[in-house]
Coordinates of C-alpha atoms and ligand atoms in Angstrom, one line a residue:
M30 CA -6.5 -14.1 -57.5
I31 CA -8.7 -13.2 -54.6
S32 CA -9.0 -9.5 -53.7
Y33 CA -9.9 -7.3 -50.8
G34 CA -13.4 -6.5 -52.3
K35 CA -15.3 -7.7 -55.6
Q36 CA -18.9 -6.9 -56.7
S37 CA -21.9 -9.6 -57.1
I38 CA -23.7 -9.2 -60.2
S39 CA -26.9 -11.7 -60.4
K40 CA -29.1 -12.5 -63.5
A41 CA -31.5 -10.1 -61.7
D42 CA -29.3 -7.5 -62.2
I43 CA -28.2 -8.3 -65.7
D44 CA -32.1 -8.3 -66.2
A45 CA -32.8 -5.3 -65.2
V46 CA -30.2 -3.2 -67.1
V47 CA -31.4 -4.9 -70.1
E48 CA -34.8 -4.2 -70.0
V49 CA -33.8 0.0 -69.8
L50 CA -31.7 -0.6 -72.8
K51 CA -34.5 -2.1 -74.8
G52 CA -36.3 1.2 -73.7
D53 CA -36.9 4.5 -74.9
W54 CA -34.4 6.3 -72.2
L55 CA -30.9 5.3 -71.8
T56 CA -30.5 8.7 -69.3
Q57 CA -32.8 10.8 -67.4
G58 CA -35.9 8.3 -67.5
S59 CA -37.8 6.8 -65.0
A60 CA -34.9 4.3 -63.8
V61 CA -33.4 7.4 -61.7
D62 CA -36.8 8.3 -60.0
K63 CA -37.1 4.8 -58.9
F64 CA -33.6 4.6 -57.7
E65 CA -34.0 7.8 -55.7
N66 CA -37.1 6.4 -54.3
D67 CA -35.7 3.2 -53.3
L68 CA -32.7 4.7 -51.6
K69 CA -35.0 7.0 -49.9
N70 CA -37.1 4.4 -48.5
Y71 CA -34.2 2.1 -47.4
F72 CA -32.2 4.8 -45.8
G73 CA -35.0 7.0 -44.2
A74 CA -34.1 10.4 -45.9
K75 CA -36.4 12.8 -47.1
H76 CA -34.5 13.7 -50.6
V77 CA -32.1 11.8 -52.4
C78 CA -30.2 12.8 -55.5
T79 CA -28.0 10.5 -57.3
V80 CA -25.1 11.8 -59.1
S81 CA -22.3 10.2 -61.5
N82 CA -19.8 8.8 -58.5
G83 CA -19.1 9.4 -54.8
T84 CA -16.9 12.5 -55.3
A85 CA -19.0 14.2 -57.8
A86 CA -21.3 14.0 -54.7
L87 CA -19.0 15.2 -52.2
H88 CA -18.2 18.0 -54.8
L89 CA -21.7 19.4 -55.1
V90 CA -22.6 18.9 -51.2
G91 CA -19.1 21.8 -50.6
F92 CA -20.9 23.7 -53.3
A93 CA -24.3 23.6 -51.6
L94 CA -23.1 24.4 -48.5
G95 CA -21.2 27.4 -49.7
W96 CA -17.5 26.5 -49.1
K97 CA -15.7 29.0 -49.8
H98 CA -11.8 30.1 -49.8
G99 CA -11.0 31.0 -46.0
D100 CA -13.2 28.5 -44.6
I101 CA -12.0 25.9 -42.5
I102 CA -13.3 22.4 -42.9
L103 CA -12.2 19.3 -40.3
T104 CA -12.2 15.5 -41.3
S105 CA -10.4 12.6 -40.7
P106 CA -6.9 11.7 -42.6
I107 CA -8.1 7.8 -42.7
T108 CA -10.3 7.8 -45.7
F109 CA -10.3 7.9 -49.5
L110 CA -8.4 11.2 -51.3
A111 CA -11.9 12.4 -52.4
T112 CA -12.9 13.5 -48.9
A113 CA -10.5 15.9 -48.5
N114 CA -10.2 16.8 -52.1
C115 CA -13.6 17.9 -52.3
I116 CA -12.8 20.8 -49.4
V117 CA -9.9 21.7 -51.9
Y118 CA -12.0 22.3 -54.8
S119 CA -14.2 24.6 -52.9
G120 CA -10.9 26.8 -51.8
A121 CA -11.3 25.9 -48.5
T122 CA -8.8 24.9 -46.3
P123 CA -8.8 21.3 -45.2
D124 CA -7.6 20.0 -41.8
F125 CA -7.6 16.7 -40.1
V126 CA -8.1 15.6 -36.9
D127 CA -7.0 12.4 -35.5
I128 CA -8.9 9.0 -35.1
D129 CA -10.3 7.1 -31.8
P130 CA -7.8 4.5 -31.9
V131 CA -11.0 2.2 -30.9
N132 CA -13.1 2.8 -34.1
Y133 CA -11.0 4.1 -36.4
T134 CA -13.4 7.4 -37.2
I135 CA -12.6 11.0 -36.6
D136 CA -12.1 11.4 -32.7
P137 CA -15.1 13.8 -31.3
N138 CA -12.9 15.3 -28.5
R139 CA -10.1 16.3 -30.7
V140 CA -12.4 18.0 -33.3
E141 CA -13.8 20.3 -30.2
E142 CA -10.1 20.8 -29.1
K143 CA -9.5 21.9 -33.1
I144 CA -12.4 24.3 -32.8
K145 CA -11.4 25.8 -29.7
H146 CA -7.8 26.4 -31.2
Y147 CA -9.3 27.9 -34.0
Q148 CA -11.4 30.1 -31.7
S149 CA -8.4 31.1 -29.6
K150 CA -6.8 32.6 -33.1
G151 CA -10.1 34.5 -34.0
K152 CA -10.9 31.6 -36.7
K153 CA -14.4 29.4 -37.1
V154 CA -14.4 25.9 -38.2
K155 CA -17.2 26.0 -41.0
A156 CA -17.7 22.1 -41.4
I157 CA -17.2 18.8 -40.4
I158 CA -16.9 15.7 -42.9
G159 CA -17.0 12.5 -40.8
V160 CA -16.2 9.3 -42.6
D161 CA -18.1 5.9 -41.3
Y162 CA -14.5 4.2 -41.9
A163 CA -14.6 0.8 -43.1
G164 CA -18.6 0.6 -42.3
H165 CA -18.4 1.7 -38.3
P166 CA -20.5 4.8 -37.8
C167 CA -18.4 7.5 -36.5
N168 CA -19.9 9.1 -33.0
W169 CA -22.6 10.9 -34.6
Q170 CA -24.5 11.9 -31.2
A171 CA -21.1 13.6 -30.0
L172 CA -20.7 15.4 -33.8
R173 CA -23.9 16.6 -33.9
E174 CA -23.6 17.9 -30.3
L175 CA -20.4 19.6 -31.7
A176 CA -22.3 21.0 -34.4
D177 CA -25.1 22.5 -32.9
K178 CA -22.7 23.9 -30.0
Y179 CA -20.3 25.6 -32.4
D180 CA -22.7 26.3 -35.3
L181 CA -21.0 24.0 -38.0
Q182 CA -22.5 22.0 -41.0
L183 CA -22.1 18.3 -40.6
V184 CA -21.5 15.8 -43.4
N185 CA -21.5 12.2 -43.5
D186 CA -19.1 10.4 -46.1
N187 CA -21.0 7.2 -45.9
C188 CA -19.7 5.3 -48.6
H189 CA -18.7 2.4 -46.8
A190 CA -21.3 1.8 -44.2
L191 CA -24.2 1.0 -46.5
G192 CA -26.5 -1.2 -44.2
S193 CA -24.7 -0.2 -41.1
A194 CA -26.8 0.7 -38.1
Y195 CA -26.2 3.4 -35.4
L196 CA -28.1 3.1 -32.0
N197 CA -29.7 0.1 -33.4
D198 CA -30.8 2.5 -36.5
K199 CA -30.2 1.6 -40.1
Q200 CA -31.7 4.7 -41.2
Y201 CA -29.1 7.1 -39.0
A202 CA -27.2 8.8 -41.4
V203 CA -29.4 11.4 -42.4
K204 CA -30.6 12.0 -38.8
Y205 CA -27.3 13.3 -37.5
A206 CA -25.8 14.9 -40.7
D207 CA -27.0 18.1 -43.0
F208 CA -25.6 15.9 -46.2
V209 CA -24.8 12.4 -46.6
T210 CA -22.9 11.1 -49.8
Q211 CA -22.5 7.6 -50.9
S212 CA -20.6 5.8 -53.7
Y213 CA -21.9 2.6 -55.6
H214 CA -18.3 1.8 -57.2
P215 CA -17.9 -1.9 -57.8
V216 CA -15.8 -2.2 -54.4
K217 CA -18.8 -0.7 -52.7
H218 CA -21.6 -2.8 -50.8
I219 CA -23.7 -1.9 -54.1
T220 CA -22.9 -0.8 -57.4
T221 CA -23.9 0.9 -60.4
G222 CA -20.3 1.0 -62.3
E223 CA -19.5 4.5 -61.6
G224 CA -22.3 6.3 -59.5
G225 CA -23.2 8.1 -56.0
A226 CA -26.0 9.9 -54.0
I227 CA -26.5 12.8 -51.9
F228 CA -29.3 12.6 -49.0
T229 CA -30.3 15.2 -47.1
N230 CA -33.8 15.8 -45.3
D231 CA -33.7 19.8 -46.1
S232 CA -35.4 20.3 -49.4
N233 CA -33.8 23.6 -50.1
L234 CA -30.2 21.9 -50.2
D235 CA -31.6 19.3 -52.2
E236 CA -33.1 21.3 -54.7
E237 CA -29.4 23.2 -54.9
V238 CA -28.0 19.8 -55.4
R239 CA -30.3 18.7 -58.3
I240 CA -29.7 22.5 -60.0
L241 CA -25.9 22.0 -59.7
R242 CA -26.1 18.1 -60.7
S243 CA -27.2 19.5 -64.5
H244 CA -25.1 22.7 -65.5
G245 CA -26.8 25.2 -62.7
M246 CA -30.2 24.9 -64.8
T247 CA -33.8 25.2 -63.2
K248 CA -37.0 25.3 -64.6
N249 CA -38.7 25.9 -61.2
P250 CA -41.3 28.8 -61.4
N251 CA -40.1 29.5 -57.7
L252 CA -36.5 30.3 -58.9
L253 CA -37.1 31.8 -62.1
E254 CA -36.7 35.8 -62.9
E255 CA -38.8 35.5 -65.7
N256 CA -41.1 32.6 -67.4
N257 CA -41.3 33.1 -71.0
G258 CA -42.8 29.8 -72.0
P259 CA -42.4 26.0 -71.9
W260 CA -38.8 25.7 -72.9
Y261 CA -37.6 28.3 -70.8
Y262 CA -35.0 27.4 -68.2
E263 CA -32.6 29.5 -66.3
M264 CA -29.1 29.5 -65.4
H265 CA -27.9 31.3 -61.8
K266 CA -25.0 29.5 -60.8
V267 CA -22.3 27.5 -63.2
G268 CA -23.0 23.7 -62.5
Y269 CA -21.8 20.7 -64.0
N270 CA -23.0 17.4 -65.8
Y271 CA -22.6 15.0 -63.0
R272 CA -26.1 12.8 -64.0
I273 CA -25.9 9.1 -63.6
T274 CA -27.8 6.9 -66.7
D275 CA -30.7 5.1 -66.3
F276 CA -29.5 1.5 -66.9
Q277 CA -26.8 2.4 -64.1
C278 CA -29.7 3.3 -61.9
A279 CA -32.0 -0.3 -62.9
L280 CA -28.7 -2.0 -61.8
G281 CA -29.0 0.1 -58.7
S282 CA -32.6 -0.9 -57.7
S283 CA -31.8 -4.3 -58.3
Q284 CA -28.5 -4.3 -56.2
L285 CA -30.3 -2.7 -53.4
K286 CA -32.9 -5.5 -53.0
R287 CA -29.8 -7.6 -52.2
L288 CA -28.0 -5.3 -49.8
N289 CA -29.1 -6.8 -46.7
S290 CA -28.2 -10.4 -47.9
F291 CA -24.2 -8.8 -49.0
V292 CA -24.1 -7.1 -45.5
E293 CA -25.0 -10.6 -43.7
K294 CA -22.5 -12.4 -45.8
R295 CA -20.0 -9.9 -44.9
Q296 CA -20.9 -9.9 -41.4
M297 CA -20.7 -13.8 -41.8
I298 CA -16.8 -13.4 -42.9
A299 CA -16.1 -10.8 -40.4
Q300 CA -17.3 -12.8 -37.7
K301 CA -14.8 -15.8 -39.1
Y302 CA -12.0 -13.4 -39.1
D303 CA -12.2 -12.5 -35.6
K304 CA -12.6 -15.5 -34.3
W305 CA -9.5 -16.7 -36.0
F306 CA -7.5 -13.3 -34.9
S307 CA -8.8 -12.3 -31.5
D308 CA -6.6 -14.3 -29.3
S309 CA -3.4 -13.4 -30.9
N310 CA -1.2 -10.8 -29.0
I311 CA 0.5 -9.5 -32.7
F312 CA -3.3 -8.9 -34.2
K313 CA -6.0 -6.4 -33.4
V314 CA -9.1 -7.2 -34.6
P315 CA -11.9 -4.2 -35.4
R316 CA -14.1 -3.8 -32.7
V317 CA -17.6 -2.8 -32.6
N318 CA -19.1 -0.4 -30.2
E319 CA -22.4 -0.9 -28.4
S320 CA -25.6 -0.4 -30.1
I321 CA -23.5 -0.5 -33.7
E322 CA -24.0 -2.9 -36.7
H323 CA -20.9 -3.1 -38.6
S324 CA -21.4 -3.6 -42.4
Y325 CA -17.9 -4.4 -42.8
H326 CA -17.1 -2.4 -46.2
L327 CA -13.6 -3.3 -44.8
Y328 CA -12.0 -5.8 -42.7
P329 CA -9.1 -3.5 -41.4
L330 CA -6.7 -5.9 -39.5
Q331 CA -4.0 -4.3 -37.3
I332 CA -0.8 -6.4 -37.1
E333 CA 2.0 -5.9 -35.1
F334 CA 4.8 -6.3 -37.9
E335 CA 7.6 -5.7 -35.3
K336 CA 6.7 -8.8 -33.4
T337 CA 6.7 -10.9 -36.3
G338 CA 10.1 -12.0 -38.6
I339 CA 9.1 -10.0 -41.4
T340 CA 7.9 -6.6 -42.8
K341 CA 4.8 -5.3 -44.4
L342 CA 6.2 -5.1 -47.6
E343 CA 7.6 -8.5 -47.6
F344 CA 4.5 -10.0 -46.3
F345 CA 2.3 -8.5 -48.7
Q346 CA 4.5 -9.8 -51.5
K347 CA 4.2 -12.9 -50.4
M348 CA 0.6 -12.9 -50.3
K349 CA 0.5 -11.8 -53.5
K350 CA 2.5 -14.9 -55.0
S351 CA 0.0 -16.8 -53.3
N352 CA -2.7 -15.1 -55.5
I353 CA -4.1 -12.9 -52.5
N354 CA -4.0 -9.1 -52.9
L355 CA -4.1 -7.3 -49.8
Q356 CA -5.0 -3.8 -49.7
V357 CA -4.4 -0.8 -47.3
H358 CA -7.0 1.7 -46.1
Y359 CA -5.6 4.5 -46.0
I360 CA -2.8 5.7 -46.6
P361 CA -3.2 9.1 -44.5
V362 CA -4.6 11.9 -46.6
H363 CA -1.9 14.3 -44.7
L364 CA 1.1 12.3 -45.8
Q365 CA 0.4 12.9 -49.4
P366 CA 2.8 15.0 -51.3
Y367 CA 0.4 17.4 -52.6
Y368 CA -1.3 18.0 -49.1
K369 CA 2.2 18.1 -47.5
K370 CA 3.6 20.7 -50.0
N371 CA 0.5 22.8 -49.8
Y372 CA -0.2 22.9 -46.1
S373 CA 1.7 22.2 -42.8
Y374 CA 0.2 19.4 -41.2
Q375 CA 1.7 18.2 -37.6
S376 CA 2.5 14.4 -37.6
V377 CA 2.3 14.9 -33.7
E378 CA -1.4 15.6 -34.0
L379 CA -2.2 12.8 -36.1
L380 CA -0.2 10.0 -34.2
I381 CA -2.9 7.5 -34.1
S382 CA -3.6 7.8 -37.9
E383 CA -0.5 7.3 -38.5
I384 CA 0.4 4.2 -36.7
F385 CA -3.0 2.8 -37.7
Y386 CA -1.5 3.2 -41.3
K387 CA 1.6 1.5 -40.3
N388 CA 0.0 -1.8 -38.7
E389 CA -3.3 -1.9 -41.1
I390 CA -4.1 -4.4 -43.5
S391 CA -7.8 -4.9 -45.5
L392 CA -8.1 -8.8 -45.6
P393 CA -10.4 -9.9 -48.6
I394 CA -14.0 -9.5 -47.8
Y395 CA -17.0 -9.5 -50.6
P396 CA -20.3 -11.5 -50.4
E397 CA -19.2 -14.0 -52.8
L398 CA -15.8 -14.8 -51.0
S399 CA -16.2 -18.7 -50.5
H400 CA -15.4 -20.5 -47.0
E401 CA -12.5 -22.5 -48.7
N402 CA -10.8 -19.2 -49.7
Q403 CA -11.3 -17.4 -46.9
Q404 CA -9.8 -20.3 -45.0
Y405 CA -7.0 -20.2 -47.6
V406 CA -6.1 -16.6 -46.7
K407 CA -6.0 -17.6 -42.9
E408 CA -3.8 -20.3 -43.5
M409 CA -1.5 -18.3 -45.8
L410 CA -1.5 -15.1 -43.6
L411 CA -0.2 -17.3 -40.3
K412 CA 2.3 -19.1 -42.4
Y413 CA 4.1 -16.1 -43.6
L414 CA 3.8 -14.1 -40.0
G415 CA 5.3 -17.3 -38.4
E416 CA 2.2 -17.9 -36.3
K417 CA 1.9 -21.6 -37.4
Ligands
PLP508 C1 -15.2 5.3 -52.9 C2 -15.4 6.6 -51.9 C3 -15.4 7.7 -52.4 C4 -15.5 8.2 -53.5 O1 -16.3 7.8 -54.4 P1 -16.2 7.5 -56.4 O2 -17.7 6.9 -56.3 O3 -14.9 6.5 -56.1 O4 -16.1 8.8 -56.6 C5 -15.3 8.8 -51.1 N1 -15.1 8.8 -49.9 C6 -15.0 7.4 -49.4 C7 -14.5 7.4 -48.2 C8 -14.9 6.2 -50.4 O5 -14.8 4.9 -50.0

């Protein structure tokens, strides 16, 4: 079965994990510090706090930024559930802003309209979570300007964009957002099995998420109310156990060394899809803005099924019978029953996202996808869509 994404584990990756398993520390040892340092160097962040998964990373970010009941947080509906759920965890209200039809990330013009709309009702937006969807960075300059102009917090859910460049800079994420979150789930660019991290250049915010990662405990002498001895710790807030293990971090460090080659392979696969599907009037391939390097966590192809003799469902089923497991990224979050039941979102405000969902399929893209298999995907796709 050819699926839309798949991890790549090398002998060196396995050896790195085995090495830790033979040592004294399975968790809270030196491999965690090493992975955090490796991430700092690669992504140019002053502080990195690893956690148990990308959802935990988002949860702690909302906690550390003080989100609470009554706050309004904006994000894109074209994302994984976790981006919006982390707003709900905090008791704040999630609201969705439509995507830009060219790069499928949150549209800054519509963000500003939304902020002004709330202002006119005497309400203030607290934060924006931008999602670098599929590996195409948001318009971070515009989002940063809005955050400064309206005094908002800015978060980058960067799970798709490891190895992407914005304004020719691979270390862009933490330069624009107050917090950046990543996930190392096996379908993402690099994996630790389950895992995630929180990046920031603000030492206070970093301290906060570190304390929350481990039950809310601190031993930092500057924060203690008393200090009764070397065993002593205090708890000022209720935190969680969101730690990652040492053997996972050993895998992470080993995988990070391979990230550049992973991204290059994904880009080569994307170039072929671009070439095959650009000239047709039923397809729309993902476009890449100037000074951007797309890292292709996904290859979202839009297909105008009305112009073909087949529905999306039939197409999916036929591809599956041919051993090709496509996916759709994403069902717009505001259409989920939970969100429909608890909030009142207006489809007219989110039409671009809804149309995108109707047309989008994610083609297989991962480092070990062979040329022959990619060719096979193309042949089956064109066959079922009646293009050949
Ligand atoms: C994968 C993903 C998450 C959640 O990460 P987990 O590690 O699976 O919890 C959040 N946001 C986006 C955009 C993702 O792709």
